[in-house]
PDB file of C-alpha atoms in Angstrom:
ATOM      1  CA  MET Y  29     115.983 -10.072 -82.578  1.00 38.00           C
ATOM      2  CA  ARG Y  30     112.245  -9.591 -83.062  1.00 33.00           C
ATOM      3  CA  HIS Y  31     112.342  -6.579 -80.877  1.00 39.00           C
ATOM      4  CA  LYS Y  32     115.191  -4.923 -82.891  1.00 38.00           C
ATOM      5  CA  LEU Y  33     113.209  -5.741 -86.111  1.00 34.00           C
ATOM      6  CA  ALA Y  34     110.050  -4.297 -84.643  1.00 38.00           C
ATOM      7  CA  SER Y  35     111.941  -1.186 -83.491  1.00 39.00           C
ATOM      8  CA  ALA Y  36     113.445  -0.747 -86.990  1.00 40.00           C
ATOM      9  CA  LEU Y  37     110.113  -1.136 -88.670  1.00 38.00           C
ATOM     10  CA  GLY Y  38     108.537   1.227 -86.291  1.00 42.00           C
ATOM     11  CA  ALA Y  39     111.247   3.816 -86.928  1.00 43.00           C
ATOM     12  CA  THR Y  40     110.790   3.381 -90.683  1.00 43.00           C
ATOM     13  CA  VAL Y  41     107.083   3.926 -90.377  1.00 40.00           C
ATOM     14  CA  MET Y  42     107.556   7.024 -88.238  1.00 42.00           C
ATOM     15  CA  MET Y  43     110.068   8.383 -90.666  1.00 43.00           C
ATOM     16  CA  GLY Y  44     107.690   7.830 -93.570  1.00 44.00           C
ATOM     17  CA  ALA Y  45     104.988   9.604 -91.631  1.00 41.00           C
ATOM     18  CA  LEU Y  46     107.305  12.581 -91.007  1.00 42.00           C
ATOM     19  CA  ILE Y  47     108.200  12.839 -94.626  1.00 42.00           C
ATOM     20  CA  THR Y  48     104.671  12.499 -95.962  1.00 43.00           C
ATOM     21  CA  GLY Y  49     102.878  14.293 -93.216  1.00 47.00           C
ATOM     22  CA  GLY Y  50     100.673  11.307 -92.599  1.00 44.00           C
ATOM     23  CA  ALA Y  51      99.794   9.240 -89.632  1.00 42.00           C
ATOM     24  CA  ALA Y  52     102.337   6.698 -88.418  1.00 39.00           C
ATOM     25  CA  THR Y  53     100.620   3.335 -88.480  1.00 38.00           C
ATOM     26  CA  ALA Y  54     101.852   0.075 -89.731  1.00 39.00           C
ATOM     27  CA  ASN Y  55      98.349  -0.797 -91.167  1.00 36.00           C
ATOM     28  CA  ALA Y  56      98.152   2.535 -93.255  1.00 38.00           C
ATOM     29  CA  ALA Y  57      98.407   0.716 -96.606  1.00 37.00           C
ATOM     30  CA  GLN Y  58      95.587  -1.785 -95.905  1.00 40.00           C
ATOM     31  CA  PRO Y  59      92.585   0.214 -96.965  1.00 39.00           C
ATOM     32  CA  GLU Y  60      94.386   1.083-100.297  1.00 39.00           C
ATOM     33  CA  ALA Y  61      95.152  -2.624-100.828  1.00 41.00           C
ATOM     34  CA  ARG Y  62      91.582  -3.595-100.163  1.00 42.00           C
ATOM     35  CA  SER Y  63      90.391  -0.970-102.611  1.00 47.00           C
ATOM     36  CA  ALA Y  64      92.818  -2.216-105.309  1.00 48.00           C
ATOM     37  CA  ALA Y  65      91.589  -5.776-104.780  1.00 51.00           C
ATOM     38  CA  ALA Y  66      87.928  -4.659-105.055  1.00 54.00           C
ATOM     39  CA  CYS Y  67      88.683  -2.950-108.243  1.00 71.00           C
ATOM     40  CA  SER Y  68      90.614  -5.941-109.759  1.00 71.00           C
ATOM     41  CA  GLY Y  69      87.788  -8.311-108.833  1.00 82.00           C
ATOM     42  CA  TYR Y  70      84.954  -5.751-109.475  1.00 88.00           C
ATOM     43  CA  PRO Y  71      86.257  -3.352-112.110  1.00 93.00           C
ATOM     44  CA  TYR Y  72      82.706  -2.069-112.891  1.00 94.00           C
ATOM     45  CA  GLU Y  73      79.877  -0.434-111.116  1.00 95.00           C
ATOM     46  CA  LYS Y  74      76.346  -1.307-112.101  1.00 96.00           C
ATOM     47  CA  ALA Y  75      73.608   1.388-111.957  1.00 97.00           C
ATOM     48  CA  ASP Y  76      70.839   0.542-109.456  1.00 95.00           C
ATOM     49  CA  GLU Y  77      68.727   3.115-111.047  1.00 95.00           C
ATOM     50  CA  SER Y  78      69.397   5.742-113.787  1.00 97.00           C
ATOM     51  CA  VAL Y  79      71.808   8.429-112.487  1.00 97.00           C
ATOM     52  CA  LYS Y  80      73.434  11.393-114.010  1.00 97.00           C
ATOM     53  CA  ILE Y  81      77.187  11.294-114.540  1.00 98.00           C
ATOM     54  CA  ARG Y  82      78.599  14.505-113.066  1.00 98.00           C
ATOM     55  CA  LYS Y  83      81.582  16.659-114.014  1.00 98.00           C
ATOM     56  CA  SER Y  84      82.704  16.835-110.368  1.00 97.00           C
ATOM     57  CA  LYS Y  85      81.868  15.074-107.030  1.00 97.00           C
ATOM     58  CA  LYS Y  86      78.708  17.019-106.103  1.00 95.00           C
ATOM     59  CA  ALA Y  87      74.972  16.790-106.990  1.00 94.00           C
ATOM     60  CA  SER Y  88      74.983  20.357-108.282  1.00 95.00           C
ATOM     61  CA  ALA Y  89      77.832  19.775-110.734  1.00 97.00           C
ATOM     62  CA  THR Y  90      77.143  19.798-114.507  1.00 98.00           C
ATOM     63  CA  ALA Y  91      75.697  16.644-115.822  1.00 98.00           C
ATOM     64  CA  VAL Y  92      77.860  15.237-118.657  1.00 98.00           C
ATOM     65  CA  GLY Y  93      75.874  12.083-119.360  1.00 98.00           C
ATOM     66  CA  LEU Y  94      73.503   9.453-117.985  1.00 98.00           C
ATOM     67  CA  LEU Y  95      74.202   6.051-116.607  1.00 98.00           C
ATOM     68  CA  PRO Y  96      71.076   4.035-117.250  1.00 98.00           C
ATOM     69  CA  LYS Y  97      69.610   1.542-114.753  1.00 97.00           C
ATOM     70  CA  GLY Y  98      71.318  -1.710-115.196  1.00 97.00           C
ATOM     71  CA  ALA Y  99      74.187  -0.394-117.262  1.00 98.00           C
ATOM     72  CA  LYS Y 100      77.798  -1.142-116.259  1.00 97.00           C
ATOM     73  CA  ALA Y 101      80.468   1.616-116.058  1.00 97.00           C
ATOM     74  CA  LYS Y 102      84.169   1.025-115.734  1.00 95.00           C
ATOM     75  CA  LYS Y 103      85.841   2.457-112.675  1.00 95.00           C
ATOM     76  CA  LEU Y 104      88.648   4.794-113.393  1.00 94.00           C
ATOM     77  CA  LYS Y 105      89.801   5.007-109.801  1.00 92.00           C
ATOM     78  CA  CYS Y 106      89.660   1.899-107.590  1.00 88.00           C
ATOM     79  CA  ASN Y 107      88.987   3.735-104.411  1.00 88.00           C
ATOM     80  CA  VAL Y 108      85.697   5.684-103.615  1.00 89.00           C
ATOM     81  CA  GLN Y 109      86.088   9.470-103.751  1.00 92.00           C
ATOM     82  CA  TYR Y 110      84.719  11.759-101.072  1.00 93.00           C
ATOM     83  CA  GLY Y 111      82.670  14.785-102.256  1.00 94.00           C
ATOM     84  CA  GLY Y 112      79.427  16.577-101.924  1.00 92.00           C
ATOM     85  CA  TYR Y 113      76.342  15.445-100.232  1.00 89.00           C
ATOM     86  CA  PHE Y 114      73.925  13.168-102.251  1.00 89.00           C
ATOM     87  CA  LYS Y 115      70.716  11.962-100.692  1.00 84.00           C
ATOM     88  CA  GLY Y 116      69.032  10.144-103.729  1.00 85.00           C
ATOM     89  CA  CYS Y 117      69.017   6.399-104.413  1.00 86.00           C
ATOM     90  CA  ASP Y 118      69.140   5.149-100.803  1.00 80.00           C
ATOM     91  CA  PRO Y 119      68.202   7.738 -98.279  1.00 73.00           C
ATOM     92  CA  ASN Y 120      68.342   5.208 -95.492  1.00 76.00           C
ATOM     93  CA  ALA Y 121      72.108   4.464 -96.054  1.00 77.00           C
ATOM     94  CA  GLY Y 122      74.649   5.363 -93.483  1.00 73.00           C
ATOM     95  CA  ALA Y 123      75.622   9.044 -93.385  1.00 72.00           C
ATOM     96  CA  THR Y 124      79.146   8.438 -94.812  1.00 73.00           C
ATOM     97  CA  TRP Y 125      77.740   6.935 -98.021  1.00 77.00           C
ATOM     98  CA  HIS Y 126      75.987  10.224 -98.824  1.00 86.00           C
ATOM     99  CA  HIS Y 127      79.441  11.790 -99.549  1.00 91.00           C
ATOM    100  CA  LYS Y 128      81.008   8.855-101.645  1.00 93.00           C
ATOM    101  CA  TRP Y 129      81.364   9.008-105.429  1.00 96.00           C
ATOM    102  CA  TRP Y 130      82.902   6.755-108.077  1.00 96.00           C
ATOM    103  CA  TYR Y 131      84.899   8.149-110.909  1.00 97.00           C
ATOM    104  CA  ILE Y 132      83.777   6.094-113.947  1.00 97.00           C
ATOM    105  CA  SER Y 133      83.775   5.942-117.747  1.00 97.00           C
ATOM    106  CA  TYR Y 134      80.655   4.939-119.653  1.00 98.00           C
ATOM    107  CA  LYS Y 135      80.506   4.935-123.445  1.00 98.00           C
ATOM    108  CA  GLY Y 136      83.415   7.429-123.546  1.00 97.00           C
ATOM    109  CA  ILE Y 137      81.840   9.868-120.932  1.00 98.00           C
ATOM    110  CA  LYS Y 138      84.105  10.294-117.832  1.00 98.00           C
ATOM    111  CA  GLY Y 139      82.651  11.611-114.640  1.00 98.00           C
ATOM    112  CA  TYR Y 140      81.351  10.931-111.168  1.00 97.00           C
ATOM    113  CA  VAL Y 141      78.289   8.931-109.983  1.00 97.00           C
ATOM    114  CA  PRO Y 142      77.039   8.756-106.301  1.00 95.00           C
ATOM    115  CA  ALA Y 143      78.184   5.427-104.756  1.00 93.00           C
ATOM    116  CA  LEU Y 144      74.676   5.116-103.322  1.00 91.00           C
ATOM    117  CA  CYS Y 145      73.288   4.596-106.781  1.00 94.00           C
ATOM    118  CA  THR Y 146      75.554   1.721-107.951  1.00 94.00           C
ATOM    119  CA  THR Y 147      76.748  -1.807-106.938  1.00 93.00           C
ATOM    120  CA  PHE Y 148      80.056  -3.598-107.501  1.00 90.00           C
ATOM    121  CA  SER Y 149      80.048  -5.649-110.702  1.00 91.00           C
ATOM    122  CA  LYS Y 150      82.323  -7.831-112.594  1.00 89.00           C
TER     123      LYS Y 150
END
């Protein structure tokens, strides 16, 4: 019985991958679930130092505001967004962190801040 159930589950995952064009893995939803849980437990990002809020996910994008050091901004997307390279705040961080951005709202200003410059906050 378990084998038939596992086969049916595997076929369902494969069909979903074919329809969506994604990879066929049973664990594909887990990172999304972890991101959602992190957002519900930590819906804000706190600025480790003052950082510009950008119009898009790159350091050269137009600044639309400032997130001051110690200020909390509400996450508008629970998962981190990949974008342009940013080397400030923590130049010793792992290479992938230099491309991660949070989409936030601070005092009515919506935009992106580098993940290197913020910390999860409640």
